[in-house]
Short mmCIF file of C-alpha atoms in Angstrom, two decimals:
data_model
loop_
_atom_site.label_atom_id
_atom_site.label_comp_id
_atom_site.label_asym_id
_atom_site.label_seq_id
_atom_site.Cartn_x
_atom_site.Cartn_y
_atom_site.Cartn_z
CA UNK L 1122 1.24 -29.51 -13.55
CA UNK L 1123 -1.65 -26.93 -13.85
CA UNK L 1124 -3.72 -26.91 -16.98
CA UNK L 1125 -3.83 -23.58 -18.99
CA UNK L 1126 -7.02 -24.11 -21.51
CA UNK L 1127 -7.23 -22.60 -24.76
CA UNK L 1128 -9.70 -21.69 -26.54
CA UNK L 1129 -9.58 -20.35 -30.25
CA UNK L 1130 -12.86 -18.72 -32.28
CA UNK L 1131 -15.55 -20.96 -31.02
CA UNK L 1132 -18.80 -22.00 -32.35
CA UNK L 1133 -21.78 -23.64 -31.46
CA UNK L 1134 -24.73 -24.38 -33.68
CA UNK L 1135 -28.23 -25.39 -32.73
CA UNK L 1136 -29.66 -26.14 -36.46
CA UNK L 1137 -29.17 -22.91 -38.05
CA UNK L 1138 -29.47 -20.79 -34.64
CA UNK L 1139 -25.67 -19.73 -33.96
CA UNK L 1140 -25.39 -19.34 -30.19
CA UNK L 1141 -21.89 -19.01 -29.56
CA UNK L 1142 -19.75 -16.67 -32.93
CA UNK L 1143 -15.79 -16.51 -32.97
CA UNK L 1144 -15.64 -16.89 -29.16
CA UNK L 1145 -11.90 -17.20 -28.05
CA UNK L 1146 -10.90 -17.46 -24.78
CA UNK L 1147 -7.28 -18.44 -22.18
CA UNK L 1148 -7.48 -19.70 -19.00
CA UNK L 1149 -5.01 -19.79 -16.90
CA UNK L 1150 -3.37 -23.30 -15.13
CA UNK L 1151 -4.76 -23.11 -11.73
CA UNK L 1152 -7.45 -20.75 -11.47
CA UNK L 1153 -10.25 -20.17 -10.18
CA UNK L 1154 -11.78 -19.08 -13.61
CA UNK L 1155 -16.15 -18.11 -13.91
CA UNK L 1156 -18.14 -17.73 -16.43
CA UNK L 1157 -21.24 -15.37 -15.70
CA UNK L 1158 -23.70 -14.05 -17.16
CA UNK L 1159 -27.74 -13.77 -17.55
CA UNK L 1160 -29.75 -17.17 -18.20
CA UNK L 1161 -29.33 -17.99 -22.83
CA UNK L 1162 -25.94 -16.30 -22.55
CA UNK L 1163 -24.04 -19.04 -23.15
CA UNK L 1164 -22.59 -19.93 -20.34
CA UNK L 1165 -23.21 -22.83 -19.96
CA UNK L 1166 -23.23 -24.68 -23.97
CA UNK L 1167 -19.15 -23.14 -23.48
CA UNK L 1168 -18.69 -25.63 -20.38
CA UNK L 1169 -20.22 -28.39 -21.52
CA UNK L 1170 -17.90 -27.40 -25.15
CA UNK L 1171 -15.28 -27.71 -23.01
CA UNK L 1172 -16.11 -30.72 -21.61
CA UNK L 1173 -16.81 -33.02 -24.51
CA UNK L 1174 -20.90 -33.15 -24.18
CA UNK L 1175 -21.95 -30.87 -26.79
CA UNK L 1176 -20.46 -31.37 -30.03
CA UNK L 1177 -18.21 -27.89 -31.89
CA UNK L 1178 -18.78 -26.19 -35.42
CA UNK L 1179 -15.79 -24.14 -34.81
CA UNK L 1180 -12.32 -23.27 -33.77
CA UNK L 1181 -10.22 -25.43 -31.25
CA UNK L 1182 -10.16 -26.29 -28.14
CA UNK L 1183 -7.00 -27.05 -26.32
CA UNK L 1184 -5.94 -28.29 -22.75
CA UNK L 1185 -2.03 -27.56 -22.43
CA UNK L 1186 -0.89 -28.47 -26.30
CA UNK L 1187 -3.42 -31.29 -26.65
CA UNK L 1188 -6.42 -30.74 -28.85
CA UNK L 1189 -9.32 -31.76 -27.89
CA UNK L 1190 -12.08 -31.25 -29.67
CA UNK L 1191 -12.30 -34.94 -30.14
CA UNK L 1192 -11.13 -36.41 -27.72
CA UNK L 1193 -13.94 -38.70 -26.02
CA UNK L 1194 -15.18 -37.00 -22.89
CA UNK L 1195 -13.96 -39.71 -20.69
CA UNK L 1196 -10.56 -39.18 -21.81
CA UNK L 1197 -10.46 -35.31 -20.95
CA UNK L 1198 -9.64 -36.39 -17.47
CA UNK L 1199 -12.52 -33.49 -16.13
CA UNK L 1200 -14.46 -33.45 -12.57
CA UNK L 1201 -17.77 -32.37 -13.42
CA UNK L 1202 -20.13 -31.27 -10.66
CA UNK L 1203 -23.65 -30.79 -11.95
CA UNK L 1204 -26.70 -27.83 -10.52
CA UNK L 1205 -28.73 -30.86 -9.36
CA UNK L 1206 -25.77 -32.71 -7.57
CA UNK L 1207 -26.00 -36.66 -9.50
CA UNK L 1208 -25.00 -38.66 -7.12
CA UNK L 1209 -26.00 -42.20 -7.39
CA UNK L 1210 -28.91 -42.51 -4.79
CA UNK L 1211 -28.02 -46.49 -4.45
CA UNK L 1212 -24.66 -45.73 -3.61
CA UNK L 1213 -23.19 -45.11 0.26
CA UNK L 1214 -20.80 -42.02 0.42
CA UNK L 1215 -18.18 -43.64 0.14
CA UNK L 1216 -19.33 -45.45 -2.94
CA UNK L 1217 -19.88 -42.42 -4.58
CA UNK L 1218 -17.02 -40.91 -4.17
CA UNK L 1219 -14.74 -43.85 -4.97
CA UNK L 1220 -17.25 -44.10 -8.21
CA UNK L 1221 -14.71 -42.27 -10.55
CA UNK L 1222 -11.33 -44.49 -9.23
CA UNK L 1223 -13.50 -47.88 -9.39
CA UNK L 1224 -14.45 -47.30 -13.02
CA UNK L 1225 -10.99 -46.59 -14.53
CA UNK L 1226 -9.88 -49.05 -17.16
CA UNK L 1227 -8.43 -51.29 -15.70
CA UNK L 1228 -4.62 -51.07 -16.04
CA UNK L 1229 -5.28 -47.48 -14.55
CA UNK L 1230 -7.30 -49.10 -11.42
CA UNK L 1231 -5.67 -48.69 -8.00
CA UNK L 1232 -5.45 -51.46 -5.83
CA UNK L 1233 -8.05 -51.88 -2.85
CA UNK L 1234 -6.14 -50.48 -0.29
CA UNK L 1235 -4.33 -47.32 -2.24
CA UNK L 1236 -8.68 -46.71 -3.79
CA UNK L 1237 -9.83 -46.58 -0.18
CA UNK L 1238 -6.50 -44.12 0.59
CA UNK L 1239 -7.73 -42.22 -2.01
CA UNK L 1240 -11.34 -41.70 -1.19
CA UNK L 1241 -10.49 -40.85 2.76
CA UNK L 1242 -8.04 -38.29 1.20
CA UNK L 1243 -11.08 -35.93 -0.45
CA UNK L 1244 -13.67 -37.82 2.59
CA UNK L 1245 -11.55 -35.73 4.57
CA UNK L 1246 -10.60 -32.76 2.66
CA UNK L 1247 -14.88 -31.99 1.95
CA UNK L 1248 -15.00 -32.77 5.43
CA UNK L 1249 -17.53 -35.58 5.02
CA UNK L 1250 -15.31 -38.50 6.84
CA UNK L 1251 -18.05 -39.44 9.39
CA UNK L 1252 -21.35 -39.34 6.52
CA UNK L 1253 -19.04 -42.22 4.43
CA UNK L 1254 -21.47 -45.11 5.63
CA UNK L 1255 -25.10 -42.69 4.93
CA UNK L 1256 -26.54 -42.75 1.66
CA UNK L 1257 -27.49 -39.60 -0.13
CA UNK L 1258 -30.68 -40.02 1.13
CA UNK L 1259 -30.45 -39.57 4.65
CA UNK L 1260 -27.96 -36.31 3.39
CA UNK L 1261 -28.27 -32.84 3.16
CA UNK L 1262 -28.32 -30.67 0.01
CA UNK L 1263 -24.95 -28.98 1.13
CA UNK L 1264 -23.95 -32.18 1.90
CA UNK L 1265 -25.20 -34.45 -1.07
CA UNK L 1266 -22.55 -31.34 -2.68
CA UNK L 1267 -19.66 -31.79 -0.36
CA UNK L 1268 -20.23 -35.91 -2.07
CA UNK L 1269 -20.51 -34.39 -5.51
CA UNK L 1270 -17.06 -32.31 -4.75
CA UNK L 1271 -15.16 -35.01 -3.78
CA UNK L 1272 -16.37 -37.24 -6.07
CA UNK L 1273 -15.29 -35.02 -9.20
CA UNK L 1274 -11.59 -34.05 -7.16
CA UNK L 1275 -10.68 -38.19 -6.22
CA UNK L 1276 -9.86 -39.26 -9.62
CA UNK L 1277 -7.29 -36.16 -9.84
CA UNK L 1278 -8.78 -34.63 -12.95
CA UNK L 1279 -6.89 -31.89 -14.88
CA UNK L 1280 -9.54 -30.42 -15.01
CA UNK L 1281 -12.63 -28.92 -12.91
CA UNK L 1282 -16.03 -28.08 -14.10
CA UNK L 1283 -19.11 -26.69 -12.26
CA UNK L 1284 -21.72 -26.23 -13.99
CA UNK L 1285 -24.27 -23.96 -11.07
CA UNK L 1286 -23.22 -26.10 -8.20
CA UNK L 1287 -24.80 -23.90 -5.33
CA UNK L 1288 -28.32 -22.86 -7.06
CA UNK L 1289 -30.45 -25.74 -5.70
CA UNK L 1290 -29.00 -24.69 -1.81
CA UNK L 1291 -31.03 -22.10 0.40
CA UNK L 1292 -29.55 -18.25 0.93
CA UNK L 1293 -27.30 -19.50 4.73
CA UNK L 1294 -25.87 -22.66 2.77
CA UNK L 1295 -24.97 -21.36 -0.32
CA UNK L 1296 -22.60 -18.52 1.55
CA UNK L 1297 -20.95 -21.65 3.37
CA UNK L 1298 -20.19 -23.70 0.56
CA UNK L 1299 -18.78 -20.80 -1.81
CA UNK L 1300 -16.24 -20.16 0.85
CA UNK L 1301 -15.51 -24.03 1.22
CA UNK L 1302 -15.19 -25.01 -2.39
CA UNK L 1303 -12.98 -21.39 -2.53
CA UNK L 1304 -10.95 -22.84 -0.21
CA UNK L 1305 -10.33 -26.66 -1.34
CA UNK L 1306 -9.91 -24.79 -4.92
CA UNK L 1307 -6.87 -23.26 -3.61
CA UNK L 1308 -5.23 -26.19 -1.91
CA UNK L 1309 -5.52 -28.45 -4.76
CA UNK L 1310 -4.38 -25.67 -6.84
CA UNK L 1311 -6.90 -27.20 -10.09
CA UNK L 1312 -7.87 -25.01 -13.14
CA UNK L 1313 -11.36 -24.54 -12.07
CA UNK L 1314 -14.17 -23.20 -14.90
CA UNK L 1315 -17.18 -22.10 -12.84
CA UNK L 1316 -20.94 -21.12 -14.04
CA UNK L 1317 -23.01 -19.05 -12.50
CA UNK L 1318 -25.40 -16.17 -12.50
CA UNK L 1319 -25.13 -14.99 -9.18
CA UNK L 1320 -22.92 -11.95 -9.74
CA UNK L 1321 -21.91 -12.08 -5.60
CA UNK L 1322 -21.25 -15.57 -6.10
CA UNK L 1323 -18.79 -15.08 -9.26
CA UNK L 1324 -17.21 -11.96 -6.82
CA UNK L 1325 -16.88 -14.16 -4.15
CA UNK L 1326 -15.10 -17.35 -5.55
CA UNK L 1327 -12.77 -16.00 -8.84
CA UNK L 1328 -9.75 -14.97 -9.61
CA UNK L 1329 -11.29 -14.01 -12.79
CA UNK L 1330 -14.08 -13.65 -14.07
CA UNK L 1331 -15.97 -13.59 -17.93
CA UNK L 1332 -18.92 -11.57 -18.38
CA UNK L 1333 -20.92 -12.83 -21.22
CA UNK L 1334 -24.21 -11.83 -22.79
CA UNK L 1335 -25.55 -13.00 -26.13
CA UNK L 1336 -22.79 -15.70 -26.23
CA UNK L 1337 -20.45 -12.97 -26.48
CA UNK L 1338 -17.39 -12.28 -23.88
CA UNK L 1339 -18.23 -8.55 -22.71
CA UNK L 1340 -14.97 -7.99 -20.06
CA UNK L 1341 -12.52 -10.32 -18.60
CA UNK L 1342 -11.09 -9.36 -15.24
CA UNK L 1343 -10.55 -9.77 -11.98
CA UNK L 1344 -13.98 -9.41 -9.68
CA UNK L 1345 -12.22 -5.72 -8.77
CA UNK L 1346 -11.49 -4.59 -11.88
CA UNK L 1347 -15.06 -5.53 -13.29
CA UNK L 1348 -16.84 -3.78 -10.70
CA UNK L 1349 -14.09 -0.49 -10.72
CA UNK L 1350 -13.81 -0.29 -14.39
CA UNK L 1351 -16.35 -2.27 -15.99
CA UNK L 1352 -15.65 -2.21 -20.03
CA UNK L 1353 -19.79 -0.85 -21.33
CA UNK L 1354 -22.84 -0.34 -19.76
CA UNK L 1355 -24.06 -3.92 -19.89
CA UNK L 1356 -20.99 -5.06 -17.67
CA UNK L 1357 -21.78 -2.15 -15.29
CA UNK L 1358 -25.73 -2.75 -15.19
CA UNK L 1359 -24.94 -6.86 -14.10
CA UNK L 1360 -22.23 -7.13 -11.80
CA UNK L 1361 -23.98 -5.06 -8.99
CA UNK L 1362 -26.44 -2.36 -9.39
CA UNK L 1363 -25.68 0.90 -11.27
CA UNK L 1364 -27.68 4.67 -11.59
CA UNK L 1365 -27.38 5.36 -15.15
CA UNK L 1366 -27.93 8.90 -16.07
CA UNK L 1367 -28.21 10.75 -19.59
CA UNK L 1368 -24.96 13.77 -19.48
CA UNK L 1369 -22.70 16.07 -21.61
CA UNK L 1370 -19.37 16.02 -21.95
CA UNK L 1371 -17.92 19.35 -22.50
CA UNK L 1372 -13.58 20.02 -22.53
CA UNK L 1373 -12.25 23.22 -21.34
CA UNK L 1374 -8.88 23.93 -21.25
CA UNK L 1375 -7.99 20.14 -21.23
CA UNK L 1376 -10.05 19.35 -18.66
CA UNK L 1377 -13.16 17.26 -18.61
CA UNK L 1378 -16.18 18.26 -17.05
CA UNK L 1379 -19.59 16.36 -17.17
CA UNK L 1380 -22.97 18.23 -16.90
CA UNK L 1381 -26.78 16.65 -16.33
CA UNK L 1382 -29.81 17.84 -16.93
CA UNK L 1383 -30.07 18.33 -13.33
CA UNK L 1384 -28.18 21.48 -13.99
CA UNK L 1385 -25.44 20.20 -11.81
CA UNK L 1386 -21.66 19.79 -13.00
CA UNK L 1387 -18.65 17.38 -12.31
CA UNK L 1388 -15.32 17.26 -13.09
CA UNK L 1389 -13.43 14.47 -14.43
CA UNK L 1390 -9.73 14.26 -14.55
CA UNK L 1391 -9.66 9.78 -15.78
CA UNK L 1392 -11.22 10.63 -18.87
CA UNK L 1393 -8.30 8.31 -21.36
CA UNK L 1394 -7.12 11.65 -23.94
CA UNK L 1395 -9.17 9.54 -27.36
CA UNK L 1396 -12.39 10.35 -25.86
CA UNK L 1397 -11.41 13.82 -24.35
CA UNK L 1398 -13.86 15.37 -26.86
CA UNK L 1399 -17.45 17.71 -26.30
CA UNK L 1400 -20.17 14.05 -26.71
CA UNK L 1401 -23.07 13.08 -24.90
CA UNK L 1402 -22.26 10.53 -22.13
CA UNK L 1403 -23.85 8.11 -19.58
CA UNK L 1404 -23.26 8.64 -16.03
CA UNK L 1405 -23.19 5.11 -13.95
CA UNK L 1406 -23.08 5.88 -10.47
CA UNK L 1407 -23.27 2.81 -8.29
CA UNK L 1408 -25.60 3.76 -5.43
CA UNK L 1409 -22.25 3.85 -2.80
CA UNK L 1410 -20.65 6.50 -5.01
CA UNK L 1411 -23.17 9.07 -4.66
CA UNK L 1412 -23.55 10.72 -0.92
CA UNK L 1413 -27.14 12.41 0.53
CA UNK L 1414 -26.35 15.37 2.19
CA UNK L 1415 -29.18 17.31 4.08
CA UNK L 1416 -28.90 21.63 4.20
CA UNK L 1417 -27.65 24.30 1.87
CA UNK L 1418 -24.92 23.30 -0.80
CA UNK L 1419 -23.48 21.66 -3.83
CA UNK L 1420 -25.26 19.01 -5.35
CA UNK L 1421 -27.88 17.31 -7.31
CA UNK L 1422 -31.17 18.13 -5.46
CA UNK L 1423 -33.37 15.18 -4.60
CA UNK L 1424 -36.47 14.28 -2.54
CA UNK L 1425 -36.26 10.85 -0.68
CA UNK L 1426 -39.04 8.77 -1.56
CA UNK L 1427 -38.25 5.71 0.73
CA UNK L 1428 -35.68 4.41 3.04
CA UNK L 1429 -34.69 1.09 4.25
CA UNK L 1430 -32.56 0.54 7.58
CA UNK L 1431 -30.29 -2.96 6.93
CA UNK L 1432 -28.29 -2.58 10.06
CA UNK L 1433 -24.34 -1.30 8.59
CA UNK L 1434 -25.70 0.78 5.89
CA UNK L 1435 -29.51 2.59 4.85
CA UNK L 1436 -30.80 1.94 1.35
CA UNK L 1437 -32.75 5.36 0.27
CA UNK L 1438 -34.42 5.66 -2.56
CA UNK L 1439 -35.23 9.29 -4.71
CA UNK L 1440 -35.80 11.27 -7.39
CA UNK L 1441 -33.87 14.34 -8.71
CA UNK L 1442 -36.11 17.37 -9.21
CA UNK L 1443 -35.67 16.26 -13.53
CA UNK L 1444 -37.28 13.48 -12.39
CA UNK L 1445 -34.35 10.50 -12.58
CA UNK L 1446 -35.39 7.08 -9.72
CA UNK L 1447 -32.03 6.64 -8.02
CA UNK L 1448 -30.76 4.59 -5.61
CA UNK L 1449 -28.68 5.37 -2.94
CA UNK L 1450 -26.40 2.84 -0.28
CA UNK L 1451 -24.94 5.31 2.90
CA UNK L 1452 -23.51 4.11 6.09
CA UNK L 1453 -26.57 3.90 8.39
CA UNK L 1454 -25.81 7.14 10.61
CA UNK L 1455 -25.77 7.12 14.12
CA UNK L 1456 -28.61 10.12 15.45
CA UNK L 1457 -31.14 9.33 12.40
CA UNK L 1458 -32.39 7.97 9.42
CA UNK L 1459 -33.79 10.77 6.73
CA UNK L 1460 -37.12 10.58 6.65
CA UNK L 1461 -39.49 10.03 3.57
CA UNK L 1462 -40.16 13.40 1.58
CA UNK L 1463 -36.94 15.68 2.75
CA UNK L 1464 -35.65 17.54 0.45
CA UNK L 1465 -31.65 16.34 -0.03
CA UNK L 1466 -28.60 17.17 -1.88
CA UNK L 1467 -25.95 14.22 -3.93
CA UNK L 1468 -23.07 15.05 -4.54
CA UNK L 1469 -21.18 12.14 -6.71
CA UNK L 1470 -17.55 10.26 -5.94
CA UNK L 1471 -16.09 11.17 -9.43
CA UNK L 1472 -13.03 8.95 -8.34
CA UNK L 1473 -15.15 6.31 -8.53
CA UNK L 1474 -18.42 7.07 -10.99
CA UNK L 1475 -18.19 5.77 -14.58
CA UNK L 1476 -18.56 7.23 -17.97
CA UNK L 1477 -19.63 5.90 -21.06
CA UNK L 1478 -19.92 6.48 -24.97
CA UNK L 1479 -23.62 7.80 -25.28
CA UNK L 1480 -24.94 4.15 -26.89
CA UNK L 1481 -22.99 2.29 -23.89
CA UNK L 1482 -20.44 0.16 -25.37
CA UNK L 1483 -17.48 1.44 -24.08
CA UNK L 1484 -15.84 2.69 -21.32
CA UNK L 1485 -14.61 6.09 -21.41
CA UNK L 1486 -12.04 6.54 -18.89
CA UNK L 1487 -8.23 5.11 -17.74
CA UNK L 1488 -7.62 2.17 -15.94
CA UNK L 1489 -10.23 -0.52 -17.75
CA UNK L 1490 -8.60 -3.66 -17.22
CA UNK L 1491 -9.82 -6.10 -20.00
CA UNK L 1492 -7.71 -8.98 -20.51
CA UNK L 1493 -10.08 -10.03 -23.59
CA UNK L 1494 -8.50 -7.10 -25.34
CA UNK L 1495 -4.96 -9.57 -24.99
CA UNK L 1496 -7.44 -11.97 -26.51
CA UNK L 1497 -8.07 -10.96 -29.76
CA UNK L 1498 -5.81 -8.05 -30.35
#
């Protein structure tokens, strides 16, 4: 049975400094759940509270119906994968993978043959069975990480916790390993909590993501919902890239229009009824949500400052005639690249762009799916 993790009103303090205050979260059984945020946001602190490595100053943590606040880490039946692998250099790959099984209480220890069979199962799953007799010094970083993951899974834990497990690998290997980790998690079906500061990594592996900042969860949702309809301006600018422009919203005959300093005016037909009123707003447009066009017509006037051809896409860096600098990503043209110095027009995809309150604290559009509201509501 998959384990649900319930966190209610969690508090973590270091001396007089409160790092996490009143955090509430549910992680569903069998899902791949990622805690994502910048350095110092509290994501690793929360993971270590789940593991039992950090004290809990307030609130309750449950694995299903079992309150684990005062439960010894060894009795929580968790598997842990660390940033620095933490495999034992004096043990072979097989002995590393078998370590958790060999150190169980005597009454739970497997017979020798069953122990070897269990280790073989996860050595093969991680595709390192041919390395079983090697020592860690003979392994690459990716192979060592596979050993660490096999060791964590071999004890068949209720919960798998992973703290920045790919940050020490090179870019190509990170992509390969995140694919492997996701495939293995799917096949095993274990509740997994993953910590990273890498937005692309989080998007690639997660069923759901909690974006954290300053010890506070900002948005909980699927990668798609968080990317397309971020709850606030922090999430919009942390997940992917966004161009932010100041604007003024006006309502005419029940329709919402946003005017920008450039004189450009666009209609937004997805503004939530609660927010349909004249007010200053922040417009957030991701680089792919702006279209560059040459020649006469409607749009924001801009000038190309520089461009970078990256095969499938070309990145344009432009400035508006009102002074704002923007980044735009376009599918590469078959004829030519628009050269620096060219005056262009920018049109906005209002289906995909987002509008936020002037202080950036809330998205004004419909379709914002934030599971956090269900937790604290």
